[in-house]
Amino acid sequence: MAMSLKKNRIALIASGSGTNAQAIIQYFKDHPTIKVVLLLSNNPNAYALQRASTHQIKNYVFTREAFTEGTKVVRYLTEEAVTHIVLAGFLWLIPDYLINIFPNKIINIHPALLPKYGGKGMYGSRVHEAIKAARETESGITIHLVNNKYDEGEILFQVKCAISEDDTPEDIARCVQKLEHEHYSRVIERWIIGDR
């Protein structure tokens, strides 16, 4: 008798254009044991919602009140039997109720080498501008588990890219985004299959 493969079901949470969400959706499109089943956003204008719709993935928008209170968000996750949550450019702190329901099952990516350039307010172009202002010679990405503090969960993976004096914050952003698209899905796959 053939052994049935365990199905792992990912919910993506995104706030913006969703380039990481797109890369993750495509990576797991035909995966035997991992499937993206849901995308949630706090931004009704997030292009990530359109990306999900294009791939026939259910998607919903939630308010800050709904996210804090939790009932509606938990219902969306429960209806789709979600097993893991992947943050793909989501800027709000994850509430305790969600961490308790999904212990060590929520992952995030940060566009710098944590613990440097992390914490509240450090996201997107702000990170790259701070790295440029500090004349750093390298940046990179950090993929980490999520806890109830910004960017302080257990680090699972880091990779660096070199920065030259002539690089602008936009150049740094391009370098970092390339690393995100190259590595995030693979690290998610290893994390889920390893059942962290």
Short mmCIF file of C-alpha atoms in Angstrom, two decimals:
data_model
loop_
_atom_site.label_atom_id
_atom_site.label_comp_id
_atom_site.label_asym_id
_atom_site.label_seq_id
_atom_site.Cartn_x
_atom_site.Cartn_y
_atom_site.Cartn_z
CA MET A 1 0.00 0.00 0.00
CA ALA A 2 1.40 3.41 -0.98
CA MET A 3 2.16 5.75 1.92
CA SER A 4 0.17 8.99 1.73
CA LEU A 5 2.28 12.14 1.76
CA LYS A 6 1.54 14.70 4.47
CA LYS A 7 0.06 17.85 3.02
CA ASN A 8 1.50 21.09 4.30
CA ARG A 9 -0.65 24.13 3.59
CA ILE A 10 0.85 27.62 3.53
CA ALA A 11 -0.87 30.95 4.16
CA LEU A 12 1.03 33.97 2.90
CA ILE A 13 0.58 37.33 4.63
CA ALA A 14 1.69 40.34 2.58
CA SER A 15 1.27 44.12 2.61
CA GLY A 16 2.63 45.23 -0.75
CA SER A 17 3.39 44.27 -4.32
CA GLY A 18 4.01 40.63 -3.47
CA THR A 19 7.13 39.77 -5.48
CA ASN A 20 8.19 37.32 -2.77
CA ALA A 21 4.66 35.93 -2.62
CA GLN A 22 4.76 35.41 -6.40
CA ALA A 23 8.09 33.58 -6.20
CA ILE A 24 6.79 31.34 -3.39
CA ILE A 25 3.52 30.56 -5.21
CA GLN A 26 5.42 29.57 -8.34
CA TYR A 27 8.02 27.51 -6.45
CA PHE A 28 5.36 25.35 -4.73
CA LYS A 29 2.93 25.20 -7.68
CA ASP A 30 3.49 21.50 -8.36
CA HIS A 31 5.13 20.47 -5.09
CA PRO A 32 4.11 17.00 -3.87
CA THR A 33 3.64 17.91 -0.18
CA ILE A 34 3.51 21.72 0.13
CA LYS A 35 0.80 23.98 -1.25
CA VAL A 36 0.04 27.70 -0.99
CA VAL A 37 -3.68 27.85 -0.20
CA LEU A 38 -4.31 31.37 1.08
CA LEU A 39 -3.05 34.95 0.92
CA LEU A 40 -4.05 37.52 3.52
CA SER A 41 -3.32 41.24 3.44
CA ASN A 42 -3.89 44.31 5.58
CA ASN A 43 -3.80 46.47 2.45
CA PRO A 44 -6.79 46.38 0.07
CA ASN A 45 -4.57 47.88 -2.66
CA ALA A 46 -1.77 45.33 -2.29
CA TYR A 47 -0.85 43.88 -5.68
CA ALA A 48 -0.11 40.63 -3.83
CA LEU A 49 -3.90 40.06 -3.80
CA GLN A 50 -4.02 40.18 -7.60
CA ARG A 51 -1.07 37.79 -7.82
CA ALA A 52 -2.94 35.31 -5.62
CA SER A 53 -6.14 35.66 -7.68
CA THR A 54 -4.21 35.00 -10.89
CA HIS A 55 -3.15 31.64 -9.41
CA GLN A 56 -6.66 30.83 -8.10
CA ILE A 57 -5.51 31.20 -4.49
CA LYS A 58 -8.11 32.43 -2.01
CA ASN A 59 -7.32 35.87 -0.64
CA TYR A 60 -8.83 38.20 1.92
CA VAL A 61 -8.16 41.64 3.37
CA PHE A 62 -8.29 42.26 7.11
CA THR A 63 -8.34 45.42 9.23
CA ARG A 64 -6.05 46.13 12.17
CA GLU A 65 -8.99 45.56 14.52
CA ALA A 66 -9.73 42.17 12.95
CA PHE A 67 -6.06 41.20 13.13
CA THR A 68 -5.79 42.20 16.79
CA GLU A 69 -9.07 40.55 17.78
CA GLY A 70 -8.29 37.45 15.74
CA THR A 71 -11.59 35.65 15.16
CA LYS A 72 -11.89 36.44 11.45
CA VAL A 73 -8.20 35.77 10.69
CA VAL A 74 -8.28 32.45 12.57
CA ARG A 75 -11.43 31.49 10.66
CA TYR A 76 -9.71 32.11 7.31
CA LEU A 77 -6.73 30.00 8.39
CA THR A 78 -8.90 27.21 9.82
CA GLU A 79 -11.17 27.01 6.76
CA GLU A 80 -8.12 26.37 4.58
CA ALA A 81 -6.52 23.94 7.09
CA VAL A 82 -3.35 26.07 7.12
CA THR A 83 -0.33 24.41 8.76
CA HIS A 84 2.33 27.12 8.24
CA ILE A 85 2.33 30.92 7.85
CA VAL A 86 4.85 32.75 5.66
CA LEU A 87 5.26 36.52 5.97
CA ALA A 88 6.10 38.01 2.58
CA GLY A 89 6.53 41.74 3.12
CA PHE A 90 4.16 42.12 6.07
CA LEU A 91 4.87 45.01 8.43
CA TRP A 92 2.72 44.50 11.53
CA LEU A 93 3.77 42.69 14.69
CA ILE A 94 2.23 39.22 14.89
CA PRO A 95 -0.19 38.97 17.86
CA ASP A 96 0.33 36.41 20.62
CA TYR A 97 -2.82 34.43 19.73
CA LEU A 98 -1.40 33.61 16.29
CA ILE A 99 2.00 32.64 17.67
CA ASN A 100 0.26 30.37 20.19
CA ILE A 101 -1.84 28.67 17.50
CA PHE A 102 1.16 28.28 15.17
CA PRO A 103 4.19 27.79 17.48
CA ASN A 104 7.40 27.75 15.40
CA LYS A 105 5.18 27.63 12.30
CA ILE A 106 5.48 31.30 11.27
CA ILE A 107 8.48 32.44 9.22
CA ASN A 108 9.63 35.85 8.03
CA ILE A 109 12.31 37.36 5.81
CA HIS A 110 14.21 40.56 6.63
CA PRO A 111 16.22 42.59 4.08
CA ALA A 112 19.39 42.87 6.20
CA LEU A 113 21.74 40.78 8.31
CA LEU A 114 20.00 40.63 11.68
CA PRO A 115 20.45 41.58 14.46
CA LYS A 116 21.72 44.70 12.65
CA TYR A 117 19.13 46.97 11.02
CA GLY A 118 16.13 45.21 12.53
CA GLY A 119 13.30 46.20 14.84
CA LYS A 120 10.21 48.37 14.62
CA GLY A 121 10.23 50.79 11.70
CA MET A 122 13.10 49.03 9.91
CA TYR A 123 11.64 47.76 6.67
CA GLY A 124 11.99 48.23 2.93
CA SER A 125 13.90 51.27 1.72
CA ARG A 126 14.52 52.45 5.29
CA VAL A 127 16.81 49.47 5.84
CA HIS A 128 18.80 50.04 2.65
CA GLU A 129 19.13 53.77 3.34
CA ALA A 130 20.43 53.07 6.86
CA ILE A 131 22.95 50.54 5.52
CA LYS A 132 24.16 53.03 2.91
CA ALA A 133 24.43 55.84 5.51
CA ALA A 134 26.51 53.57 7.77
CA ARG A 135 28.88 52.80 4.84
CA GLU A 136 28.49 49.07 5.31
CA THR A 137 30.45 46.86 2.93
CA GLU A 138 27.84 44.09 2.91
CA SER A 139 24.15 43.48 3.34
CA GLY A 140 21.97 40.44 2.77
CA ILE A 141 18.88 38.66 3.99
CA THR A 142 17.85 36.94 7.20
CA ILE A 143 15.13 34.29 7.31
CA HIS A 144 13.85 33.70 10.83
CA LEU A 145 11.05 32.26 12.92
CA VAL A 146 8.55 34.79 14.24
CA ASN A 147 8.01 35.56 17.90
CA ASN A 148 6.22 38.46 19.60
CA LYS A 149 9.05 40.96 19.00
CA TYR A 150 10.12 42.53 15.72
CA ASP A 151 12.95 40.58 14.03
CA GLU A 152 14.04 38.69 17.16
CA GLY A 153 12.95 35.13 16.34
CA GLU A 154 15.41 32.28 15.85
CA ILE A 155 17.54 32.80 12.73
CA LEU A 156 17.28 29.92 10.25
CA PHE A 157 19.32 31.28 7.35
CA GLN A 158 21.45 34.25 6.29
CA VAL A 159 23.26 35.06 3.07
CA LYS A 160 25.34 38.13 2.22
CA CYS A 161 25.98 40.34 -0.76
CA ALA A 162 28.85 42.81 -1.13
CA ILE A 163 28.21 46.56 -1.30
CA SER A 164 30.53 49.00 -3.02
CA GLU A 165 30.97 52.69 -2.15
CA ASP A 166 29.16 53.65 -5.34
CA ASP A 167 26.04 51.56 -4.63
CA THR A 168 22.86 53.54 -3.97
CA PRO A 169 20.11 52.32 -1.61
CA GLU A 170 18.25 51.23 -4.77
CA ASP A 171 21.28 49.15 -5.86
CA ILE A 172 21.37 47.54 -2.42
CA ALA A 173 17.63 46.82 -2.64
CA ARG A 174 18.07 45.08 -6.01
CA CYS A 175 20.90 42.93 -4.66
CA VAL A 176 18.88 41.98 -1.58
CA GLN A 177 15.69 41.24 -3.54
CA LYS A 178 17.61 38.91 -5.83
CA LEU A 179 18.76 36.97 -2.75
CA GLU A 180 15.18 36.90 -1.41
CA HIS A 181 13.81 35.37 -4.59
CA GLU A 182 16.69 32.94 -4.86
CA HIS A 183 16.60 31.60 -1.29
CA TYR A 184 13.30 32.21 0.53
CA SER A 185 11.27 29.41 -1.08
CA ARG A 186 14.06 26.87 -0.64
CA VAL A 187 14.47 27.73 3.04
CA ILE A 188 10.68 27.51 3.52
CA GLU A 189 10.73 24.07 1.92
CA ARG A 190 13.54 22.83 4.19
CA TRP A 191 11.86 24.35 7.24
CA ILE A 192 8.51 22.69 6.51
CA ILE A 193 9.86 19.30 5.49
CA GLY A 194 12.13 19.34 8.52
CA ASP A 195 8.93 20.14 10.48
CA ARG A 196 10.41 22.85 12.69
#
